[in-house]
Amino acid sequence: MPRNDLFLRALRNEPVERFPVWLMRQAGRYMPEYRKLRALKPSFLDLCKDPELAARITLLPLELLGVDALILFSDILVPLEAIGVKLTFAEGEGPKLFWDGKLSSLKPFDPKETGFVYETIRRVKELQDELPVIGFAGAPFTLASYMIEGGSSREFLKTKRFMWERPKEFKRLMDLLTEVVLAYLSEQVKAGADALQIFDSWSLYLSVEDYEELVYPFVNYLTAELKERFPETPVIYFFRGSAAFLEAAADLRADALSVDWSVSLPEAMRLYDKVFQGNLEPSVLYSTHEVIKEKTLSLLKSVPRRTGFVFNLGHGLAPDMEFEKVKYLVELVKGFRPG
Amino acid sequence: MPRNDLFLRALRNEPVERFPVWLMRQAGRYMPEYRKLRALKPSFLDLCKDPELAARITLLPLELLGVDALILFSDILVPLEAIGVKLTFAEGEGPKLFWDGKLSSLKPFDPKETGFVYETIRRVKELQDELPVIGFAGAPFTLASYMIEGGSSREFLKTKRFMWERPKEFKRLMDLLTEVVLAYLSEQVKAGADALQIFDSWSLYLSVEDYEELVYPFVNYLTAELKERFPETPVIYFFRGSAAFLEAAADLRADALSVDWSVSLPEAMRLYDKVFQGNLEPSVLYSTHEVIKEKTLSLLKSVPRRTGFVFNLGHGLAPDMEFEKVKYLVELVKGFRPG
């Protein structure tokens, strides 16, 4: 058990002295120390594959930010390489993926091929016993959409046409990715991950009907299976477009829902018996200290609970955010006493 | 009363033989006949200011699509020019707005300066008595964000910082724009508009808290005042990010809510005693006839009502959509019998 188990207690609805805080992409480009470590490797993917460096990056927010949880430094696309998707990260461009759209071109997932990820988790656990470590994976839909689009997208039109025009193949792809994520996250737990987060970053672009028919069933199976295998390991489901899908997501076996700023936290907490994580709008961090303080305290005061809540952003930190303001945000949360 | 009053009856919850249909941006670049008329004027703004041409464009979907309502051909930014905002539409680039951010630089709105808009409505009414004519305006927040950003945006960061860092000025700007929209829409009713639609296209980017505090009160005043002045004229409120703001919007005095695909229509209709308009995902029109048919009929069948519903998209038509598919969509809706 990590010395600071505030995060795990909040996820289990046990009493806490204050609300725990961590931030999505807390070890990232906005942080000067990250940029120094990043410069040691020519490619981002090489960084993810070097357990020593990845562990050092994972650990940065422990000393520098004083957060209550560490999240594995990696990328959601890493396991796709192991099933035969070609993957490159060109500087300043975002990821490019190359897949011919045929299920027959994909190879079975061998969890050993992403051994560097579990090794990173083991090292982070060995190097400190202060904070819990969060393992993570992309949700099946978000991975599928990256594969189909070949990268980021604004409209996700290729993904939608694939879903609508080739629904059987799409479901087979989702089945396959669900098994990949399940095996991948299982190995992360075996390596020592104290909690898991599943990122459905691109659900935002879906209609509520498509989400419920083509996305939800796979996340449902995934979270149920993870809880069967690892009943003691909290599972957090992060999904964008949260207001649209909250009612469905509240039925998942996930312990916690990580929501964006489309959701009113106090209302969601009154309606659903789930732990919630979120949901400060990240762009508040581009504003003044005064606004950051006002928005953060207003969110914290609105929480109608004494536990069952983890403070986070509604989405990840951006590279052009100021480190000092991020640290200020963490301190504000840590200074707040619920109740 | 127009000969085809299906749209108005649906908005009043009166019996209808079938659900009425019209489409946002139904007279637009996807239509070859529009592009011909567009070519007659060097600038888009000149087109809006020419009542004869604007009326001809407004009328195109009557014959070509066979819809059940016509919407005034204009742009939501038109009234901003009348309060001193400089406005240009460069080809293929979207609008550019020039405002120095000072309330003192804006001049009082004289509705006469947008007389060409009311004249367009009068002409459309004179030229046909088949269909009702929808007048429209941007909602105060959407207009404010265009003024503050100086054009379209992906993040609306300037607008948010203005809102958060200069809240009093922001509210004064919203007050001012609310009065502009109220006067502008009132003149449209006097010119013969049979219904009004208010477009809050950029609400999508707001947190639910900011929407409720800084956007909702102004739309609430606007819709209440319009209903006081023109109790017989149906008012439709279109807002993106609909799932997040539906609960608030359902309290508005607007007769109908036009929602995007983040909302489950049957559920919204069971929860709220409002007329609903929407909400097919526009990108369905990039897919095959088979998918268009399946998605459209599935939406129509899901409506748990026999009236109080107007078929539309969840957002506007795009320039690169195929006219023939748009027409196919309209025919599908017209062929469907509720109940």
Short mmCIF file of N, CA and C in Angstrom, two decimals, chain A residues 60-120:
data_model
loop_
_atom_site.label_atom_id
_atom_site.label_comp_id
_atom_site.label_asym_id
_atom_site.label_seq_id
_atom_site.Cartn_x
_atom_site.Cartn_y
_atom_site.Cartn_z
N LEU A 60 8.11 12.32 -12.33
CA LEU A 60 8.31 13.78 -12.24
C LEU A 60 7.24 14.49 -11.39
N PRO A 61 5.96 14.19 -11.58
CA PRO A 61 4.95 14.96 -10.85
C PRO A 61 4.93 14.68 -9.34
N LEU A 62 5.60 13.61 -8.90
CA LEU A 62 5.65 13.33 -7.46
C LEU A 62 6.33 14.48 -6.72
N GLU A 63 7.54 14.82 -7.16
CA GLU A 63 8.27 15.90 -6.50
C GLU A 63 7.81 17.27 -6.99
N LEU A 64 7.60 17.37 -8.30
CA LEU A 64 7.43 18.70 -8.90
C LEU A 64 6.03 19.27 -8.71
N LEU A 65 5.03 18.40 -8.70
CA LEU A 65 3.65 18.90 -8.57
C LEU A 65 3.03 18.56 -7.22
N GLY A 66 3.50 17.46 -6.62
CA GLY A 66 2.90 17.05 -5.35
C GLY A 66 1.50 16.48 -5.49
N VAL A 67 1.27 15.77 -6.59
CA VAL A 67 -0.05 15.14 -6.80
C VAL A 67 -0.21 13.90 -5.93
N ASP A 68 -1.41 13.33 -5.96
CA ASP A 68 -1.72 12.16 -5.12
C ASP A 68 -1.71 10.84 -5.88
N ALA A 69 -1.42 10.87 -7.16
CA ALA A 69 -1.30 9.62 -7.92
C ALA A 69 -0.38 9.86 -9.10
N LEU A 70 0.31 8.80 -9.52
CA LEU A 70 1.18 8.85 -10.69
C LEU A 70 0.51 8.05 -11.79
N ILE A 71 0.58 8.55 -13.00
CA ILE A 71 0.07 7.74 -14.11
C ILE A 71 1.23 7.32 -14.98
N LEU A 72 1.26 6.06 -15.30
CA LEU A 72 2.25 5.49 -16.21
C LEU A 72 2.51 6.43 -17.37
N PHE A 73 3.79 6.70 -17.67
CA PHE A 73 4.09 7.47 -18.87
C PHE A 73 4.14 6.53 -20.06
N SER A 74 3.22 6.73 -20.99
CA SER A 74 3.17 5.92 -22.20
C SER A 74 2.21 6.61 -23.16
N ASP A 75 1.76 5.89 -24.17
CA ASP A 75 0.79 6.45 -25.10
C ASP A 75 -0.27 5.39 -25.37
N ILE A 76 -1.52 5.85 -25.56
CA ILE A 76 -2.59 4.86 -25.76
C ILE A 76 -2.38 4.03 -27.03
N LEU A 77 -1.57 4.53 -27.97
CA LEU A 77 -1.42 3.82 -29.25
C LEU A 77 -0.39 2.68 -29.19
N VAL A 78 0.41 2.64 -28.11
CA VAL A 78 1.48 1.65 -27.99
C VAL A 78 1.05 0.20 -28.27
N PRO A 79 -0.05 -0.28 -27.72
CA PRO A 79 -0.40 -1.69 -27.99
C PRO A 79 -0.82 -1.95 -29.43
N LEU A 80 -1.16 -0.90 -30.17
CA LEU A 80 -1.57 -1.12 -31.57
C LEU A 80 -0.39 -1.58 -32.42
N GLU A 81 0.80 -1.11 -32.09
CA GLU A 81 1.99 -1.55 -32.82
C GLU A 81 2.16 -3.06 -32.68
N ALA A 82 1.80 -3.56 -31.51
CA ALA A 82 1.97 -5.00 -31.24
C ALA A 82 0.99 -5.86 -32.03
N ILE A 83 -0.06 -5.26 -32.58
CA ILE A 83 -0.97 -6.07 -33.41
C ILE A 83 -0.75 -5.78 -34.90
N GLY A 84 0.32 -5.07 -35.21
CA GLY A 84 0.68 -4.92 -36.62
C GLY A 84 0.32 -3.59 -37.26
N VAL A 85 -0.11 -2.63 -36.46
CA VAL A 85 -0.38 -1.29 -37.00
C VAL A 85 0.94 -0.52 -36.97
N LYS A 86 1.32 0.05 -38.12
CA LYS A 86 2.54 0.86 -38.13
C LYS A 86 2.24 2.22 -37.52
N LEU A 87 3.19 2.69 -36.73
CA LEU A 87 2.94 3.85 -35.90
C LEU A 87 4.14 4.78 -35.93
N THR A 88 3.91 6.08 -36.27
CA THR A 88 5.01 7.05 -36.16
C THR A 88 4.49 8.30 -35.47
N PHE A 89 5.39 8.95 -34.75
CA PHE A 89 5.07 10.23 -34.12
C PHE A 89 6.01 11.27 -34.70
N ALA A 90 5.57 11.99 -35.71
CA ALA A 90 6.42 13.03 -36.28
C ALA A 90 6.34 14.26 -35.37
N GLU A 91 7.47 14.90 -35.17
CA GLU A 91 7.57 16.05 -34.27
C GLU A 91 6.51 17.12 -34.58
N GLY A 92 5.72 17.45 -33.57
CA GLY A 92 4.74 18.54 -33.71
C GLY A 92 3.56 18.22 -34.61
N GLU A 93 3.37 16.97 -34.99
CA GLU A 93 2.33 16.64 -35.95
C GLU A 93 1.26 15.71 -35.41
N GLY A 94 1.55 15.09 -34.31
CA GLY A 94 0.63 14.07 -33.82
C GLY A 94 0.92 12.74 -34.49
N PRO A 95 0.31 11.68 -33.98
CA PRO A 95 0.61 10.34 -34.45
C PRO A 95 0.07 10.06 -35.85
N LYS A 96 0.79 9.22 -36.57
CA LYS A 96 0.29 8.69 -37.85
C LYS A 96 0.24 7.18 -37.72
N LEU A 97 -0.88 6.60 -38.16
CA LEU A 97 -1.04 5.14 -38.09
C LEU A 97 -1.29 4.60 -39.49
N PHE A 98 -0.72 3.47 -39.76
CA PHE A 98 -0.89 2.87 -41.08
C PHE A 98 -1.48 1.47 -40.93
N TRP A 99 -2.71 1.35 -41.39
CA TRP A 99 -3.42 0.06 -41.35
C TRP A 99 -4.23 0.01 -42.64
N ASP A 100 -4.28 -1.15 -43.27
CA ASP A 100 -4.97 -1.24 -44.57
C ASP A 100 -6.48 -1.43 -44.43
N GLY A 101 -6.98 -1.42 -43.21
CA GLY A 101 -8.42 -1.53 -43.03
C GLY A 101 -8.93 -2.96 -43.04
N LYS A 102 -8.01 -3.92 -43.16
CA LYS A 102 -8.43 -5.34 -43.19
C LYS A 102 -8.13 -6.00 -41.85
N LEU A 103 -9.11 -6.67 -41.32
CA LEU A 103 -8.89 -7.38 -40.06
C LEU A 103 -7.85 -8.47 -40.22
N SER A 104 -7.78 -9.03 -41.44
CA SER A 104 -6.83 -10.12 -41.67
C SER A 104 -5.37 -9.65 -41.62
N SER A 105 -5.15 -8.34 -41.72
CA SER A 105 -3.77 -7.84 -41.64
C SER A 105 -3.29 -7.70 -40.20
N LEU A 106 -4.18 -7.82 -39.26
CA LEU A 106 -3.79 -7.64 -37.86
C LEU A 106 -3.33 -8.98 -37.28
N LYS A 107 -2.32 -8.92 -36.42
CA LYS A 107 -1.85 -10.17 -35.82
C LYS A 107 -2.30 -10.25 -34.36
N PRO A 108 -2.36 -11.48 -33.83
CA PRO A 108 -2.82 -11.62 -32.44
C PRO A 108 -1.92 -10.84 -31.49
N PHE A 109 -2.53 -10.32 -30.44
CA PHE A 109 -1.78 -9.52 -29.46
C PHE A 109 -1.00 -10.44 -28.54
N ASP A 110 0.32 -10.27 -28.53
CA ASP A 110 1.15 -10.98 -27.55
C ASP A 110 1.58 -9.95 -26.51
N PRO A 111 1.05 -10.07 -25.29
CA PRO A 111 1.34 -9.05 -24.26
C PRO A 111 2.84 -8.87 -24.03
N LYS A 112 3.64 -9.88 -24.38
CA LYS A 112 5.10 -9.74 -24.16
C LYS A 112 5.68 -8.61 -25.01
N GLU A 113 5.03 -8.32 -26.14
CA GLU A 113 5.58 -7.29 -27.02
C GLU A 113 5.50 -5.89 -26.44
N THR A 114 4.67 -5.72 -25.43
CA THR A 114 4.63 -4.43 -24.75
C THR A 114 5.17 -4.58 -23.32
N GLY A 115 6.17 -5.47 -23.19
CA GLY A 115 6.79 -5.73 -21.89
C GLY A 115 7.41 -4.48 -21.28
N PHE A 116 7.88 -3.57 -22.12
CA PHE A 116 8.49 -2.32 -21.61
C PHE A 116 7.50 -1.51 -20.77
N VAL A 117 6.21 -1.65 -21.06
CA VAL A 117 5.19 -0.93 -20.29
C VAL A 117 5.10 -1.48 -18.87
N TYR A 118 5.03 -2.81 -18.78
CA TYR A 118 4.92 -3.41 -17.44
C TYR A 118 6.21 -3.18 -16.66
N GLU A 119 7.32 -3.20 -17.40
CA GLU A 119 8.61 -2.95 -16.76
C GLU A 119 8.67 -1.52 -16.20
N THR A 120 8.09 -0.58 -16.93
CA THR A 120 8.04 0.81 -16.43
C THR A 120 7.25 0.87 -15.12
#
